[in-house]
Amino acid sequence: MLNGIPINFYIMLSAVLFIIGAVGVMARRNAIIIFMCIELMLNAVNLLLVAFSTLHNDASGQVFVFFIMAVAAAEVAVGLAILSMVYRNFKTIDIDLLSRLKN
Amino acid sequence: MKGLFIISALGILAMLAEIFKFKKLLYPIVLVGILAAYVTNFMEWGQNNMSITMFNNMIHFNDMSLAFSGVILITAFFWFILANDYFEQDHVTDHFALVLFALVGALMLTSFRNMTTLFLGIEILSIPMYVLAASRKRDLASNEAGFKYLIMGSFASGFLLFGIALIYGATGSFDLMTIRSFISHANGDLPSFFYAGVLMVLVAMLFKVSAAPFHFWAPDVYEGSPTVITALMSTIVKTAAFAAFMQLFIIIFGGVSQSWSMVLAVVIALSLVVSNITAVSQQSVKRMLAYSSISHAAFMLMAILANTRNFGSINAILYYSLAYSIGSIAAFTVLYNVSKAKNSSNFEAFNGLGKRHPFMAACMVIAMLSLAGIPITAGFFAKYFVFSVLIGTSFKWLIILAILTSAVGVYYYFKVIIAMYFKEEEIHEEVTMETSHVLLLVLTTLFTIALGIVPNYVIEIFS
Amino acid sequence: MLGYTITQWLFGILSFLAIMFALMVVFTRNPVNSVLYLVLTFFCIAGHYLLLNAQFLAVVHIVVYAGAIMVLFLFIIMLMNLNADTEPRKHIVTRVIAGLVGGVLLFVMVGALKGAEQLQLVHGGSSQIGLVKNLGKVLFSEFLFPFEIASVLLLAALVGAIMIGKRDTNINSKESTN
Amino acid sequence: MLVGLLIIVPLIASLLVFFTKGNTSRTVALGLSVVEFMLSLVVLFQYKHNPASADLALNCPWVESLGIHFAVSIDALSMLMVLLTTFLVPLIILSSFNSSYEKPNSFYGLILLMQMALLGVFTANDGFLFYVFWELALIPIYFICLLWGGENRGRITFKFFVYTLFGSLFMLVGLIYLYNHTGFSTGIKSWAVTDLYQTGKSLNLHQQSFVFWSIFLAFGIKMPIFPLHTWQPDTYVNAPTQGTMLLSGIMLKMGTFGLIKWLMPVTPLALAEWGWLAIALSVFGIFYASCIAIVQKDYKRLIAYSSIAHVGLIAAGILSANQQGIQGAVMQMLAHGVNVVGLFLIADILMRHTGTREMEKLGGIRNMNGNFAVLFLIVMLGSVALPLTNGFVGEFLLINGVYQYGAWVAAFAALTVILGAVYMLRSYQAIMLGEKKDSAIAFGSLEGSDKWVLYIICAAIIAFGVYPKPLNDLAEEGTKAILTYINN
Amino acid sequence: MIKLVALIPLFPLLGFIINGFFGKKISKSLSGWIASLAVLASFVVSLLIFMELEHSEVKSHIVPLFSWINSDTLKIPFEFLVDPLSSWFLLIITGIGFLIHIYSMGYMHDDEGFARFFTYLNLFVFFMLLLVLGNNYLIMFVGWEGVGLCSYLLIGFWFKNTAYNNAAKKAFIMNRIGDLGFLMGIILIFVTFGSISYDQVFTIASTGNEGTVTAIALLLFIGAMGKSAQLPLYTWLPDAMAGPTPVSALIHAATMVTAGIYMIVRSNVFYSMSEQASHVVAIVGVATALFAATIGLFQNDIKKVLAYSTVSQLGLMFLGLGVGAYSSSVFHVTTHAFFKALLFLGAGSVIHAMGGEQDMRKMGGLWKHLPITGKVMAIGTLAISGFPLLSGFFSKDEILAHTYEHSPTLWFFGQVASILTAFYMFRLLFLTFFGKFRGTHEQEHHLHESPSTMTIPLIVLAILSMFGGVLGLPEFWGTTNWFHHHLDPIIAHKNPSILNHTKEWTLMFIATAAALATIFFAYMVYIKNNILPEAKDEKLTGIKKLIYNKYYVDEIYEAVIRKPLDLLSEGFYKFLDLQVVDGIVNGVGSAVTGVSSLVRKVQTGHIGFYIFGMVLGIIAILFFTFIK
C-alpha cells in the first residue's frame, strides 16, 4: 500500500525519538517523566524494528516488538512499585534529591 | 538445559510456598534443587546437540554454556548458604522466587542463541535485581539503590534494543548464527549502521558489566543494596553478564572486532584507572568492593579484547569469573558478619578482627589476596590467564597499565588486612558467625586455594 | 501531490507529529500533560505501524501502551498528587547542556547510521506478515521458547511488584544497613 | 625425590608449628628446621656423590595444557642457595629465643612457610613455578613484618609489599612474553628454563630489551639496587629482627639468584645493549649506599644501607657476565647472607640489652662484655671482607669480574672496600669502644641462644674464609654451567 | 725442613688461638710465655730453613698447602714460597718479634689486657708471616690486610680512649685506601698475565706491554704507600703511636710498615721494566723522607719523633727501591728494624719509667736513672744517624750511593733528610737523657731502670744495631757484600755499580762528615746552650708552627676529603634518598590518594549526571568510530 519511503527515514525518525527520550532522561528531575522518556526510547526502537521487519519481510522483528512490550510492561510495573516506595520514604520522586549514595 | 528448567520450577515453587505453607521446607528444597540443577548440568556435558531443534536455536547449551552455568550454579549454592539468615525476614518466599528467577535469567545468558533470548535473559536477570536491590523497604539507601539501578538499567536496555534493532536491520535476523554467517559472508561490506548497532550493544553490555564510563551505577547500587544482594550482583550477575558479553563479542562479533576492539581497549584502560584510583579513598569496604568489581570487570574485558580463537579467552573468562565469584563470596560473607555486628561496613569495622576472630580474618586475607591476584590463590591464575592471552596481541600497553593499577589495587585490599591485624579495635562488639557461614568460609577459602594450586580442572575444560 | 505519494505524506505528517509530541513530553512541566503527550506520541507511532503493514502490532501497541502502561503512569501521578507545574526544574545550564548533548548525539548518530540509502522498503501492501495469523505462527513456533520464558519475566515482575508494594507485617523487625 | 622432600618438609613443619602453642612452637620450629638442614646436607652428599641422580630432580606436570610443570632440581647453584637457606633458618629461629613474640605458632609457622617458598625459588626449573614461589615468599614475610614489626609497620610493610609486587608483576609479564614465544618450531609451549633460554636468545634486540627490563625491574627491586631501594631501609628497620634476617639474609638473594639464573642467559643481546646501564646503577648504588651508611645514626638502618652497597657489587659482578664476576657474586651472596644475619642479630642484642640502636646513645659496651665485642668484631670483619673471612673471597672475585668489564667501573665499585671500612669501623667504635655510656651499664653477658648463634656465624665466617673450597667449587661449577648458557 | 715452612705461621697461630680462647683463664706470665715461645719456635724454624736454603742449590721452594680460590682460569692455591727474600724477612719478623714479645712481658705487666695483647701480637706475627711467605699476591694481600687489622686492634688497644680509637680507625682506613690500589693491581696482574702466582707472573712479565706494567707497578705502589706510610698516605703512622710502645716497635717500625718495601722488592720485575713507575717510587720516597724529617724536628712527643723518623727512613728505603737498589733497601729494612725497634723499645722503657709520660719537654737527665736504657738509646741514635761503622751507616750509605748513581739531585735531598734525621734523633737523645730532669717530683722519685725482661731485648737489639752492618759491607772496601749475594736470585735486573771507588769514598765521606757535624750542632744547641723547645704549643710561629703542626696535612685531609665526603653523604641521605628517590616513590603514593579523592567526586550520586556520563561515553565512541 505505501511503498517508497526510504528506510533511512525510519532510522532517522526512530533515532530522533530515541534521542528525545534520552535528552528527557538527562534533563528532567521527575522520576516518572524520566520513566516515560525511557518508554519513549523503547518505542523508538519498536518503530525501527517494525520498519526493518517490513523491509526484510520478516515477522520476527514484529514478534520481537511483542517481547519488548512485555518487558516494558514488566519494567513499568516494577519501576512504578519501586517509585511509589521511594515516594513513601523520601516524600519525593525528584531524582536530584536521591543522591545520598555517592563518592 | 534441564538445569534451566529446574531452576525455573524452583522459582515457581518458591512463589507458591507461601500459599501452600511449606516455607520452612523451602530452603533445603532450594539448596537441593540447585545441586540437582548442577548435577544435571554436569551430566549434559559433552552432548553438544541439545535443544537446537527443540527451540529453533533460541537457546543452546553447549559445553561452554554448561561451564558458565556450572560457575553460576556453584556460586548460587554458596550464595544461598550466605543468604541463609537474610531469608529469615519477611517475604522470604518472594526473595527466594526473585533470586531463582534471576538465576534463570543468568542461565539464559550463558546459553542464548538469539537476540530475543539475550534480551529476555538480561531483563529476567535485571528486573528481580532491581527489586532485590530495593528490598530493604525502609532503608533509604536500599531504596535509592534499587531506584538508580532501575532507571539506569532501563536506559541501558534502550541502547541494547536500539543496537539489536540496527543489527536486525542490517542482517535481517535475530539468530546469532545467522548474524555470524552474515558477517563472515559480507566480507566487511556491511552498512555502517550495523557497526553502530554493534557498538550500542557493546555499550549496553559494558553497562551490565559496569565498565567505565558506564559504571556509575555500580558503586552506588552496590553500597545501597543489602550486603547479600551486593554479593549476588558482584558474582552471579557479573558472571552471567560476562558469559553473554563473551558470546556476543568473541563468537558473534569477533568477525568485526576491528570495529570495537579499540573502543573496548580504551574502556578497559579507563575502567582500570578510574576504579582502582577511586577505590583507594573509599571508607566503606562494601563500596571498595564495588570499585574492585569494576577493575575485575576490566580484567575480564581484557580477555575478551584478546579475542583468541583457541579458547584462551573463554578459558580465561571462565576461570576469572569462578575465581572472582568465590573470592567475592568469601569476602562478602566476612563483610556481612562484621557489618552485622558493628553496624558499619567501613574499614574501621574490621579493626582488630585478626585478634578477635582469627579464623574470619584469615579467610578474609585469603579472599583479599585472591582478589589482589597473589599466588597461590585463584585470583592469581585468573590474572595470569588474562595476561597470557593479551600478551600476544597489540594491546600490550594495557598489561602495563593493568600492572600499575594492580599495584594500586593492592593498596585497598591490603587496607582491610592492615585494619584487621594492625589497627586496634575501639569499641569491642562481639562478631559472631553462624555455623553455616563458618562452613561457607571454609569451603570458599579452600576452593580459592585449591583453584590456585590446581587450576587444571577448570582451565583444561576447553583444551 | 508535489510528487509525493500519500504514504509519503502520511509518513511525513506522522513523523512530524510524533517528534513534536515527543518533544512536548520532555518540555511540558506538568506530568499529567506529559503523559498525555506521550499517549499522543504512541498514537503517531501506531500510525506508523499501520503504514508499515503491522496492523496487529498497532492495535496491541495502543492497547498495551496507551491503554495499560500510560494509565498506570497516570494512576501513579495522581496517587502522588503530582498534578501540578511545580516540579523543580534542573538548572538551566544542565538543561541547555542536555539539549546540546542531545544535538551532538543526533549528529553522531546521523553519522553512524548512514549506509542504509541503498536499502528500500521492499515490501508494502502485499505483505501478510503483520497479520495475526502469521505472527501467531511465528510466535508459537520459532519464538516458543522466548514466549514461554517471558512468563518467568512476568512472574518475576509480578512477585517483585507485590513484594515492594506489600506492607511489612512486622514493622519493628530489625532493620540494619546490611 | 629428595628435592621434593626438601620443599615439603618446611611446609609440613610450618603446618605442625601452627598447631603448637607457646614455647613449644619455637622448639618444634627449631627442631624441624634443623631436620631440614640435615636433609639439605643429605642432598649435598647425594649431589657430590652423583650430581645426575634422579633424587635431585622432580618434574611432574602441574598445568599440562599451559606447559607448567612442577619442575625442581638441584644443580650447583641451587645447592648453594639451598644450603644457605637451610643453614640460616635454624639460626634465625634460634636467634629469636630471647624475644617473646605474641602468637609464636604463627610467627614460626610463617618463617617455615617462607623457607619453603625460598627453597622453591632456588630450586625451581620452571619459569612459572619460579614466579609462584617468588610471590609466595612475599606473603609470609609481609605478615611477619606486619604483625610483629615496629611502630610504623602498617605503612612501611605495605610500601614494601606493593613495591615488590609491582616489580614482580612486570617479571610475570616478561616471563609470559617469553613463554608465548616458546615452541616456535615445535608448537609446544613450555615453561622449562632451558626452553626459556632458547626462546630468549631467538628474540630480537627489541624484544629482548622488553624482557630484560621487565624482569630486571623485579630483581632490581628485590635486591634492591639504586634507585629502587627506598622500601628497604624502612622495612629492615621496622621488621622484627627475624624478619629482617629473612629479608636480608635470604630473600635479597632471590633477586641476585634470579638475575643469574633467570635473566642473564635469557637476554644476551639486551644485556650487551643495556648491561652498562644496569651496571652503572648497581655501581653507583654501592657508592651511594655506602655514603649514606656513613651518616646513619641508627645501627640497624646502617646495616640496611650497607646491604644495599653489598648487593650493588653483587649485581655489578653478575651483570659483568664473566666467570669471576658471577662466581664472586655467588660466594658473596653466601657470605653476605651469613654476615648480615649476624649483624642484625647484633643490632637486636643491642636493642634488647640497652633499649636503643641509636649509636650516639651507645658506647663502651666492650667494657662490659669483651666476648660480645670479639664476636661483633669478627662479624664486622666478615662484612668488610677482610681476607680469611668469608666476605673476602666473594669480594675479590667480584671486583675482579667487574674489572674485566671495565677497569674504572671496578675502581669505583671497589670504593666499597674503603667506605665499607669507614662506616663499619665508625659504628663499631661508636657502639663498643670508648668509655661506657649509660646505656651500656646494664649490658650483661649474652644469653645462651644469642651466643650460640653468634658462635656459629663467626665460625662460619672464618671457616669459609680460610677454606672456601667446598662452596667455591660448587660456585665455580654453577657459574660455568650458567656461562655456557649465556655464551651459547 | 723447608717442607715444614707452614710451621712458622702455625706456631703464632696456635699461640693466638690458645691465648684467644683461654687467655683470661690462665695466668699472665703463662700467656706471655706461650706467646713468646710460639714466636721463638717460629724463629728457630725460620733459622733452620734459612740455613737449609743457604746451602741449597735451588733458591726458590714452593710449598703448596691447599687449593684456596678457584675460578676458571683464576687459580689461587694457598702455598708458600721460601726464597732468599722471604726467608730473610722471616728471620727479621720472628727474631725481632720474639725480642719484642719478651720485652712486652715486662712492659705490659700491669695491664689488664695482658693476654689480649699477646693474642693480638701473635695474630700479627701470623699475618706478617703469611704476608712474606705467600707465593702469590693474594696471600700477600691476606697478610697485608691481616696485619692492618692487627695494627687496628693494637693501636686501639686501650679502647676506652676515643683518640686512640680514632687513630686506630684512621690507620685502618688509610691502609684500606692503599689496599684498594694493591687489590686493583693484583687484579690487573691477573687480567694481564692470567695468574697471580709469583713464579708464573715473573717468568712472563716481559710479555706485558710497558703501559700495563707501569699501571701494575703504580697500583702496587699505592698499596705500599698506604702500608709503609708514604706521602700522601702517611698520616696514620704518627697517630698510630697511640698503641702500646712494643707495638710501635714491632708493627710500626720494624715489620709491618716495611711490608711495602717487601712487596716492591718482590715485584722488582715490574719496577725494573717500568722506568716511570720507578721514578715515581723514588720521588715519593725522597719527598716523604724529607717531609717527615722536617716534621720530626719539632716534635716533642718522644714516640712521635720516632714515628716521623720511621716515615722518613721508609721514604729513604723507597728512594732506594726507586733507583733500583732493591737489596740495599732490604738491607736498610734490616738495620732499621734493629735500631728502630731498639729506639722504640728504649723509648718505651723511658715511658715506662716516667709513668706513661711521653713529652720530652718533661724529661731530661735520665741517663743516670736509666743507665742501660740510656746507653742502648745512644747506640740506636748513633746507628740511625749514620755514625760510621754502625749498622745504619752502611745501609744508608748504600742507598745514597745508588741514588747518586741515578740522580745527584735525589741524592742531595736524600742526604739532607739524613742530616735532619741525625739532628732530631740527637735532639731526642739530649732532651731525654741529658740536662736536668724537668718532670714532676713524683715522677723523679719513681724513676727506675726497667726489669730485665725489658732490658735484655734492648741489649740484644743494641748489639745487632752496632754490628748489623757486617751483613752488607760495601764492596768497594774490597769485602763481599753478603747481603747482595743473598738476595741476588730474586732480583731480576741487577744494575752493577757504575760509580768509581773515588766517588764512593767521597760520598761516604760527605755522609759521615755531615752526620758528625749535625751531631755536633745538636750537641751545641741542646747540651751546650741548653735550648729547650717551647713549653706551650701556642707560642710557635711561622714555619715552626707550620712544621710543628705537621704542615696541617691532617687538617687538609679533613677539609678536602672527610668533610666533603660527610657533606656528600648527608646530601645523598637527606636530600637525594629521603627527598628525591623516596620522595618520588611516596609521591606516587600520595598522588594516587590525592587523585583518588578528586576522582571520587565524579561519583556525584545524581542519576542525571550518571546518564550524562554514559551518553558522553556513547557520543565519544560513535564519534571516534564514525566521524573522525
mmCIF file with all atom_site columns, C-alpha atoms in Angstrom, chain D residues 159 163 226-227 229-230 284 287-288 291-292 294-296 301 305 323-324 327 366-367 377 381 384-388 392-393 396-397 399-400 403-404 407 410-411 414-415 417-419 421-422 425-426 428-429 433-435 465-469 472 476 480, chain E residues 24 66-76 78 116 120 126-127 130 138 141-142 145 149 152-153 159-162 165-166 169 172-173 176-177 180 183-184 186-188 190-191 196 562 565-566 568-570 572-574 576-577 581-582 585-586:
data_model
loop_
_atom_site.group_PDB
_atom_site.id
_atom_site.type_symbol
_atom_site.label_atom_id
_atom_site.label_alt_id
_atom_site.label_comp_id
_atom_site.label_asym_id
_atom_site.label_entity_id
_atom_site.label_seq_id
_atom_site.pdbx_PDB_ins_code
_atom_site.Cartn_x
_atom_site.Cartn_y
_atom_site.Cartn_z
_atom_site.occupancy
_atom_site.B_iso_or_equiv
_atom_site.pdbx_formal_charge
_atom_site.auth_seq_id
_atom_site.auth_comp_id
_atom_site.auth_asym_id
_atom_site.auth_atom_id
_atom_site.pdbx_PDB_model_num
ATOM 1   C CA . LYS D 1 159 ? 55.094  0.001   50.748 1.00 0.00 ? 159 LYS D CA 1
ATOM 2   C CA . TYR D 1 163 ? 56.814  -2.157  45.629 1.00 0.00 ? 163 TYR D CA 1
ATOM 3   C CA . PHE D 1 226 ? 69.588  2.106   43.298 1.00 0.00 ? 226 PHE D CA 1
ATOM 4   C CA . PRO D 1 227 ? 67.138  3.825   42.758 1.00 0.00 ? 227 PRO D CA 1
ATOM 5   C CA . HIS D 1 229 ? 65.803  0.682   47.088 1.00 0.00 ? 229 HIS D CA 1
ATOM 6   C CA . THR D 1 230 ? 63.797  3.064   49.181 1.00 0.00 ? 230 THR D CA 1
ATOM 7   C CA . PHE D 1 284 ? 76.525  3.940   41.716 1.00 0.00 ? 284 PHE D CA 1
ATOM 8   C CA . PHE D 1 287 ? 78.904  4.339   46.433 1.00 0.00 ? 287 PHE D CA 1
ATOM 9   C CA . TYR D 1 288 ? 75.603  5.942   47.210 1.00 0.00 ? 288 TYR D CA 1
ATOM 10  C CA . CYS D 1 291 ? 77.953  7.126   51.762 1.00 0.00 ? 291 CYS D CA 1
ATOM 11  C CA . ILE D 1 292 ? 74.518  7.093   53.262 1.00 0.00 ? 292 ILE D CA 1
ATOM 12  C CA . ILE D 1 294 ? 78.259  6.601   56.912 1.00 0.00 ? 294 ILE D CA 1
ATOM 13  C CA . VAL D 1 295 ? 75.843  9.194   58.175 1.00 0.00 ? 295 VAL D CA 1
ATOM 14  C CA . GLN D 1 296 ? 73.325  6.844   59.702 1.00 0.00 ? 296 GLN D CA 1
ATOM 15  C CA . ARG D 1 301 ? 69.487  1.334   59.327 1.00 0.00 ? 301 ARG D CA 1
ATOM 16  C CA . TYR D 1 305 ? 72.215  0.623   53.700 1.00 0.00 ? 305 TYR D CA 1
ATOM 17  C CA . GLN D 1 323 ? 83.296  -16.363 35.450 1.00 0.00 ? 323 GLN D CA 1
ATOM 18  C CA . GLN D 1 324 ? 84.855  -14.364 38.242 1.00 0.00 ? 324 GLN D CA 1
ATOM 19  C CA . GLN D 1 327 ? 81.177  -16.808 40.890 1.00 0.00 ? 327 GLN D CA 1
ATOM 20  C CA . ARG D 1 366 ? 83.264  -3.588  75.259 1.00 0.00 ? 366 ARG D CA 1
ATOM 21  C CA . ASN D 1 367 ? 83.955  -2.659  78.868 1.00 0.00 ? 367 ASN D CA 1
ATOM 22  C CA . LEU D 1 377 ? 84.308  -7.677  65.584 1.00 0.00 ? 377 LEU D CA 1
ATOM 23  C CA . LEU D 1 381 ? 85.290  -8.001  59.660 1.00 0.00 ? 381 LEU D CA 1
ATOM 24  C CA . VAL D 1 384 ? 84.101  -5.527  55.424 1.00 0.00 ? 384 VAL D CA 1
ATOM 25  C CA . ALA D 1 385 ? 85.556  -8.523  53.609 1.00 0.00 ? 385 ALA D CA 1
ATOM 26  C CA . LEU D 1 386 ? 88.797  -8.860  55.410 1.00 0.00 ? 386 LEU D CA 1
ATOM 27  C CA . PRO D 1 387 ? 90.877  -11.680 53.960 1.00 0.00 ? 387 PRO D CA 1
ATOM 28  C CA . LEU D 1 388 ? 90.363  -15.015 55.652 1.00 0.00 ? 388 LEU D CA 1
ATOM 29  C CA . PHE D 1 392 ? 86.760  -11.689 51.069 1.00 0.00 ? 392 PHE D CA 1
ATOM 30  C CA . VAL D 1 393 ? 86.619  -14.466 48.533 1.00 0.00 ? 393 VAL D CA 1
ATOM 31  C CA . PHE D 1 396 ? 87.835  -10.263 45.442 1.00 0.00 ? 396 PHE D CA 1
ATOM 32  C CA . LEU D 1 397 ? 86.247  -12.287 42.689 1.00 0.00 ? 397 LEU D CA 1
ATOM 33  C CA . ILE D 1 399 ? 85.931  -6.806  41.840 1.00 0.00 ? 399 ILE D CA 1
ATOM 34  C CA . ASN D 1 400 ? 87.962  -8.995  39.565 1.00 0.00 ? 400 ASN D CA 1
ATOM 35  C CA . TYR D 1 403 ? 87.334  -5.175  36.410 1.00 0.00 ? 403 TYR D CA 1
ATOM 36  C CA . GLN D 1 404 ? 87.111  -7.347  33.354 1.00 0.00 ? 404 GLN D CA 1
ATOM 37  C CA . ALA D 1 407 ? 88.668  -1.008  34.930 1.00 0.00 ? 407 ALA D CA 1
ATOM 38  C CA . ALA D 1 410 ? 85.743  -1.656  39.078 1.00 0.00 ? 410 ALA D CA 1
ATOM 39  C CA . ALA D 1 411 ? 87.756  1.099   40.674 1.00 0.00 ? 411 ALA D CA 1
ATOM 40  C CA . ALA D 1 414 ? 85.842  -1.082  44.830 1.00 0.00 ? 414 ALA D CA 1
ATOM 41  C CA . LEU D 1 415 ? 85.374  2.123   46.784 1.00 0.00 ? 415 LEU D CA 1
ATOM 42  C CA . VAL D 1 417 ? 86.450  -1.527  50.272 1.00 0.00 ? 417 VAL D CA 1
ATOM 43  C CA . ILE D 1 418 ? 87.221  1.840   51.783 1.00 0.00 ? 418 ILE D CA 1
ATOM 44  C CA . LEU D 1 419 ? 83.776  3.154   52.523 1.00 0.00 ? 419 LEU D CA 1
ATOM 45  C CA . ALA D 1 421 ? 85.559  0.088   56.416 1.00 0.00 ? 421 ALA D CA 1
ATOM 46  C CA . VAL D 1 422 ? 84.642  3.670   57.196 1.00 0.00 ? 422 VAL D CA 1
ATOM 47  C CA . LEU D 1 425 ? 84.570  0.881   61.949 1.00 0.00 ? 425 LEU D CA 1
ATOM 48  C CA . ARG D 1 426 ? 82.794  4.066   62.847 1.00 0.00 ? 426 ARG D CA 1
ATOM 49  C CA . TYR D 1 428 ? 81.851  -0.393  65.877 1.00 0.00 ? 428 TYR D CA 1
ATOM 50  C CA . GLN D 1 429 ? 83.766  2.297   67.623 1.00 0.00 ? 429 GLN D CA 1
ATOM 51  C CA . LEU D 1 433 ? 84.594  1.286   72.268 1.00 0.00 ? 433 LEU D CA 1
ATOM 52  C CA . GLY D 1 434 ? 85.302  4.278   74.404 1.00 0.00 ? 434 GLY D CA 1
ATOM 53  C CA . GLU D 1 435 ? 84.176  4.867   77.937 1.00 0.00 ? 435 GLU D CA 1
ATOM 54  C CA . GLY D 1 465 ? 87.124  -17.515 54.682 1.00 0.00 ? 465 GLY D CA 1
ATOM 55  C CA . VAL D 1 466 ? 90.074  -19.777 55.265 1.00 0.00 ? 466 VAL D CA 1
ATOM 56  C CA . TYR D 1 467 ? 88.829  -22.757 53.375 1.00 0.00 ? 467 TYR D CA 1
ATOM 57  C CA . PRO D 1 468 ? 86.127  -21.733 50.944 1.00 0.00 ? 468 PRO D CA 1
ATOM 58  C CA . LYS D 1 469 ? 86.867  -24.581 48.607 1.00 0.00 ? 469 LYS D CA 1
ATOM 59  C CA . ASN D 1 472 ? 83.773  -22.327 45.923 1.00 0.00 ? 472 ASN D CA 1
ATOM 60  C CA . GLU D 1 476 ? 82.562  -22.417 40.128 1.00 0.00 ? 476 GLU D CA 1
ATOM 61  C CA . LYS D 1 480 ? 80.389  -22.391 34.468 1.00 0.00 ? 480 LYS D CA 1
ATOM 62  C CA . LYS E 2 24  ? 91.618  -14.937 80.577 1.00 0.00 ? 24  LYS E CA 1
ATOM 63  C CA . PHE E 2 66  ? 95.726  -26.377 49.824 1.00 0.00 ? 66  PHE E CA 1
ATOM 64  C CA . SER E 2 67  ? 93.733  -25.010 46.991 1.00 0.00 ? 67  SER E CA 1
ATOM 65  C CA . TRP E 2 68  ? 92.098  -21.814 48.083 1.00 0.00 ? 68  TRP E CA 1
ATOM 66  C CA . ILE E 2 69  ? 90.190  -19.962 45.431 1.00 0.00 ? 69  ILE E CA 1
ATOM 67  C CA . ASN E 2 70  ? 89.470  -21.384 42.033 1.00 0.00 ? 70  ASN E CA 1
ATOM 68  C CA . SER E 2 71  ? 87.584  -19.559 39.414 1.00 0.00 ? 71  SER E CA 1
ATOM 69  C CA . ASP E 2 72  ? 88.100  -20.961 35.978 1.00 0.00 ? 72  ASP E CA 1
ATOM 70  C CA . THR E 2 73  ? 91.484  -19.669 34.877 1.00 0.00 ? 73  THR E CA 1
ATOM 71  C CA . LEU E 2 74  ? 91.994  -17.844 38.124 1.00 0.00 ? 74  LEU E CA 1
ATOM 72  C CA . LYS E 2 75  ? 93.625  -20.393 40.337 1.00 0.00 ? 75  LYS E CA 1
ATOM 73  C CA . ILE E 2 76  ? 94.862  -19.251 43.674 1.00 0.00 ? 76  ILE E CA 1
ATOM 74  C CA . PHE E 2 78  ? 97.333  -21.439 49.271 1.00 0.00 ? 78  PHE E CA 1
ATOM 75  C CA . ARG E 2 116 ? 94.601  -9.882  74.852 1.00 0.00 ? 116 ARG E CA 1
ATOM 76  C CA . TYR E 2 120 ? 96.934  -9.701  69.078 1.00 0.00 ? 120 TYR E CA 1
ATOM 77  C CA . PHE E 2 126 ? 100.966 -14.854 61.983 1.00 0.00 ? 126 PHE E CA 1
ATOM 78  C CA . PHE E 2 127 ? 99.660  -12.450 59.390 1.00 0.00 ? 127 PHE E CA 1
ATOM 79  C CA . LEU E 2 130 ? 101.679 -15.030 55.752 1.00 0.00 ? 130 LEU E CA 1
ATOM 80  C CA . LEU E 2 138 ? 96.566  -12.692 47.119 1.00 0.00 ? 138 LEU E CA 1
ATOM 81  C CA . PHE E 2 141 ? 97.198  -9.413  50.395 1.00 0.00 ? 141 PHE E CA 1
ATOM 82  C CA . VAL E 2 142 ? 95.763  -11.644 53.072 1.00 0.00 ? 142 VAL E CA 1
ATOM 83  C CA . GLU E 2 145 ? 95.108  -6.809  55.380 1.00 0.00 ? 145 GLU E CA 1
ATOM 84  C CA . LEU E 2 149 ? 93.682  -5.484  61.232 1.00 0.00 ? 149 LEU E CA 1
ATOM 85  C CA . TYR E 2 152 ? 94.000  -1.528  64.108 1.00 0.00 ? 152 TYR E CA 1
ATOM 86  C CA . LEU E 2 153 ? 93.453  -3.698  67.138 1.00 0.00 ? 153 LEU E CA 1
ATOM 87  C CA . PHE E 2 159 ? 89.871  1.077   73.674 1.00 0.00 ? 159 PHE E CA 1
ATOM 88  C CA . LYS E 2 160 ? 88.434  3.388   76.274 1.00 0.00 ? 160 LYS E CA 1
ATOM 89  C CA . ASN E 2 161 ? 90.334  6.275   74.849 1.00 0.00 ? 161 ASN E CA 1
ATOM 90  C CA . THR E 2 162 ? 88.471  7.818   71.965 1.00 0.00 ? 162 THR E CA 1
ATOM 91  C CA . ASN E 2 165 ? 90.274  4.565   68.716 1.00 0.00 ? 165 ASN E CA 1
ATOM 92  C CA . ASN E 2 166 ? 90.235  7.320   66.177 1.00 0.00 ? 166 ASN E CA 1
ATOM 93  C CA . LYS E 2 169 ? 90.357  3.677   62.705 1.00 0.00 ? 169 LYS E CA 1
ATOM 94  C CA . PHE E 2 172 ? 92.820  1.007   59.116 1.00 0.00 ? 172 PHE E CA 1
ATOM 95  C CA . ILE E 2 173 ? 91.049  3.224   56.664 1.00 0.00 ? 173 ILE E CA 1
ATOM 96  C CA . ARG E 2 176 ? 92.483  0.331   53.086 1.00 0.00 ? 176 ARG E CA 1
ATOM 97  C CA . ILE E 2 177 ? 92.915  3.141   50.602 1.00 0.00 ? 177 ILE E CA 1
ATOM 98  C CA . LEU E 2 180 ? 92.396  -0.846  47.214 1.00 0.00 ? 180 LEU E CA 1
ATOM 99  C CA . LEU E 2 183 ? 93.885  -5.096  45.060 1.00 0.00 ? 183 LEU E CA 1
ATOM 100 C CA . MET E 2 184 ? 93.355  -3.414  41.725 1.00 0.00 ? 184 MET E CA 1
ATOM 101 C CA . ILE E 2 186 ? 96.521  -7.768  41.731 1.00 0.00 ? 186 ILE E CA 1
ATOM 102 C CA . ILE E 2 187 ? 93.504  -7.901  39.503 1.00 0.00 ? 187 ILE E CA 1
ATOM 103 C CA . LEU E 2 188 ? 95.334  -6.137  36.726 1.00 0.00 ? 188 LEU E CA 1
ATOM 104 C CA . PHE E 2 190 ? 95.628  -11.459 36.756 1.00 0.00 ? 190 PHE E CA 1
ATOM 105 C CA . VAL E 2 191 ? 93.897  -9.862  33.823 1.00 0.00 ? 191 VAL E CA 1
ATOM 106 C CA . ILE E 2 196 ? 98.921  -14.046 40.267 1.00 0.00 ? 196 ILE E CA 1
ATOM 107 C CA . ARG E 2 562 ? 86.402  13.918  55.056 1.00 0.00 ? 562 ARG E CA 1
ATOM 108 C CA . LEU E 2 565 ? 82.518  13.070  51.964 1.00 0.00 ? 565 LEU E CA 1
ATOM 109 C CA . ASP E 2 566 ? 80.392  13.688  55.005 1.00 0.00 ? 566 ASP E CA 1
ATOM 110 C CA . LEU E 2 568 ? 78.089  14.378  50.191 1.00 0.00 ? 568 LEU E CA 1
ATOM 111 C CA . SER E 2 569 ? 76.786  11.575  52.346 1.00 0.00 ? 569 SER E CA 1
ATOM 112 C CA . GLU E 2 570 ? 74.455  13.860  54.176 1.00 0.00 ? 570 GLU E CA 1
ATOM 113 C CA . PHE E 2 572 ? 72.774  11.760  49.476 1.00 0.00 ? 572 PHE E CA 1
ATOM 114 C CA . TYR E 2 573 ? 70.833  10.764  52.521 1.00 0.00 ? 573 TYR E CA 1
ATOM 115 C CA . LYS E 2 574 ? 68.838  13.788  53.446 1.00 0.00 ? 574 LYS E CA 1
ATOM 116 C CA . LEU E 2 576 ? 68.644  12.504  47.301 1.00 0.00 ? 576 LEU E CA 1
ATOM 117 C CA . ASP E 2 577 ? 67.467  9.491   49.228 1.00 0.00 ? 577 ASP E CA 1
ATOM 118 C CA . VAL E 2 581 ? 64.157  8.924   45.440 1.00 0.00 ? 581 VAL E CA 1
ATOM 119 C CA . ASP E 2 582 ? 61.908  8.087   48.312 1.00 0.00 ? 582 ASP E CA 1
ATOM 120 C CA . VAL E 2 585 ? 58.030  6.719   45.500 1.00 0.00 ? 585 VAL E CA 1
ATOM 121 C CA . ASN E 2 586 ? 55.959  8.209   48.268 1.00 0.00 ? 586 ASN E CA 1
#
